[in-house]
Amino acid sequence: ILFQIFDAFESRLRDSNSKVKQVALETMHKMIPLLKENLSPVINMLIPAMVDNNLNSKNPGIYAAATNVIQALCQHLDSYLLLQPFCTKARFLNGKAKQDMTEKLA
């Protein structure tokens, strides 16, 4: 059931409507401390959805929400779960998003 929930939620993180995307990111930020390690089965699908386009967003609300989500992931999940998806994102992103992901890896 976790996959079904987050499969639907993932599309909200990629929504073309900036208000929907921002609310989804803010909601994800609130869910991470509650779910913690229970997110491990879906983390590889969620990180690209949270990072792609959101960390390079020119909308300050979306960018702030995306950085808050990344910070919450770092605080509440074991770093071994984040290493591979963060490395992949840092490798293939550009601009500010690449810098942000590289800093989190360091």
Short mmCIF file of C-alpha atoms in Angstrom, two decimals:
data_model
loop_
_atom_site.label_atom_id
_atom_site.label_comp_id
_atom_site.label_asym_id
_atom_site.label_seq_id
_atom_site.Cartn_x
_atom_site.Cartn_y
_atom_site.Cartn_z
CA ILE A 1 0.00 0.00 0.00
CA LEU A 2 2.96 2.30 0.63
CA PHE A 3 3.90 2.11 -3.05
CA GLN A 4 0.36 2.98 -4.12
CA ILE A 5 0.24 6.01 -1.86
CA PHE A 6 3.63 7.37 -2.86
CA ASP A 7 3.15 6.56 -6.52
CA ALA A 8 0.18 8.93 -6.50
CA PHE A 9 2.03 11.43 -4.30
CA GLU A 10 5.06 11.42 -6.62
CA SER A 11 2.99 12.92 -9.43
CA ARG A 12 2.08 15.84 -7.14
CA LEU A 13 5.79 16.48 -6.53
CA ARG A 14 6.22 16.80 -10.32
CA ASP A 15 2.99 18.73 -10.96
CA SER A 16 3.16 21.60 -13.43
CA ASN A 17 1.10 23.79 -11.09
CA SER A 18 3.58 25.49 -8.79
CA LYS A 19 1.11 25.77 -5.89
CA VAL A 20 0.36 22.05 -6.00
CA LYS A 21 4.06 21.24 -6.16
CA GLN A 22 4.89 23.53 -3.24
CA VAL A 23 2.14 22.08 -1.04
CA ALA A 24 3.29 18.55 -1.93
CA LEU A 25 6.87 19.40 -0.93
CA GLU A 26 5.72 21.04 2.31
CA THR A 27 3.58 17.97 3.06
CA MET A 28 6.51 15.67 2.35
CA HIS A 29 8.60 17.73 4.79
CA LYS A 30 6.01 17.06 7.50
CA MET A 31 5.73 13.35 6.68
CA ILE A 32 9.46 12.52 6.78
CA PRO A 33 9.87 12.79 10.58
CA LEU A 34 6.76 10.66 11.06
CA LEU A 35 7.67 7.91 8.60
CA LYS A 36 11.48 7.92 8.92
CA GLU A 37 12.94 4.52 7.95
CA ASN A 38 9.54 3.35 6.68
CA LEU A 39 10.26 5.47 3.61
CA SER A 40 13.17 3.22 2.60
CA PRO A 41 11.16 1.14 0.06
CA VAL A 42 10.07 4.27 -1.83
CA ILE A 43 13.07 6.55 -1.33
CA ASN A 44 14.54 5.83 -4.77
CA MET A 45 11.39 7.05 -6.48
CA LEU A 46 10.80 9.98 -4.13
CA ILE A 47 14.23 11.63 -4.24
CA PRO A 48 14.19 12.24 -8.01
CA ALA A 49 10.64 13.57 -7.75
CA MET A 50 11.62 15.90 -4.89
CA VAL A 51 14.87 17.08 -6.46
CA ASP A 52 14.26 17.25 -10.22
CA ASN A 53 13.18 20.77 -11.20
CA ASN A 54 12.47 21.71 -7.58
CA LEU A 55 16.05 22.49 -6.50
CA ASN A 56 16.56 24.54 -9.66
CA SER A 57 13.21 26.28 -9.37
CA LYS A 58 13.17 30.04 -9.73
CA ASN A 59 10.11 30.06 -7.44
CA PRO A 60 11.56 30.81 -3.98
CA GLY A 61 8.77 28.90 -2.20
CA ILE A 62 9.38 25.72 -4.19
CA TYR A 63 13.16 25.98 -3.79
CA ALA A 64 12.84 26.54 -0.02
CA ALA A 65 10.41 23.64 0.34
CA ALA A 66 12.71 21.34 -1.67
CA THR A 67 15.75 22.24 0.42
CA ASN A 68 13.72 21.68 3.60
CA VAL A 69 12.74 18.22 2.36
CA ILE A 70 16.36 17.32 1.60
CA GLN A 71 17.39 18.56 5.04
CA ALA A 72 14.63 16.51 6.69
CA LEU A 73 15.75 13.42 4.80
CA CYS A 74 19.29 13.95 6.07
CA GLN A 75 18.08 14.39 9.64
CA HIS A 76 15.62 11.51 9.85
CA LEU A 77 16.89 8.78 7.53
CA ASP A 78 20.01 6.70 7.77
CA SER A 79 22.65 8.10 5.45
CA TYR A 80 23.23 4.75 3.73
CA LEU A 81 19.69 5.00 2.30
CA LEU A 82 20.44 8.43 0.83
CA LEU A 83 23.95 7.89 -0.50
CA GLN A 84 23.15 6.21 -3.83
CA PRO A 85 20.18 8.41 -4.84
CA PHE A 86 22.02 11.58 -3.77
CA CYS A 87 25.13 10.55 -5.75
CA THR A 88 23.02 9.87 -8.82
CA LYS A 89 21.28 13.22 -8.55
CA ALA A 90 24.53 15.12 -7.93
CA ARG A 91 26.03 13.49 -10.99
CA PHE A 92 23.24 14.33 -13.44
CA LEU A 93 21.89 17.66 -12.19
CA ASN A 94 23.20 21.07 -13.11
CA GLY A 95 23.25 24.56 -11.63
CA LYS A 96 22.20 25.26 -8.08
CA ALA A 97 20.68 21.79 -7.67
CA LYS A 98 24.02 20.11 -8.42
CA GLN A 99 25.73 22.38 -5.89
CA ASP A 100 23.09 21.67 -3.23
CA MET A 101 23.25 17.91 -3.70
CA THR A 102 27.08 17.92 -3.71
CA GLU A 103 27.08 19.86 -0.42
CA LYS A 104 24.69 17.33 1.13
CA LEU A 105 26.94 14.49 0.02
CA ALA A 106 29.99 16.16 1.53
#
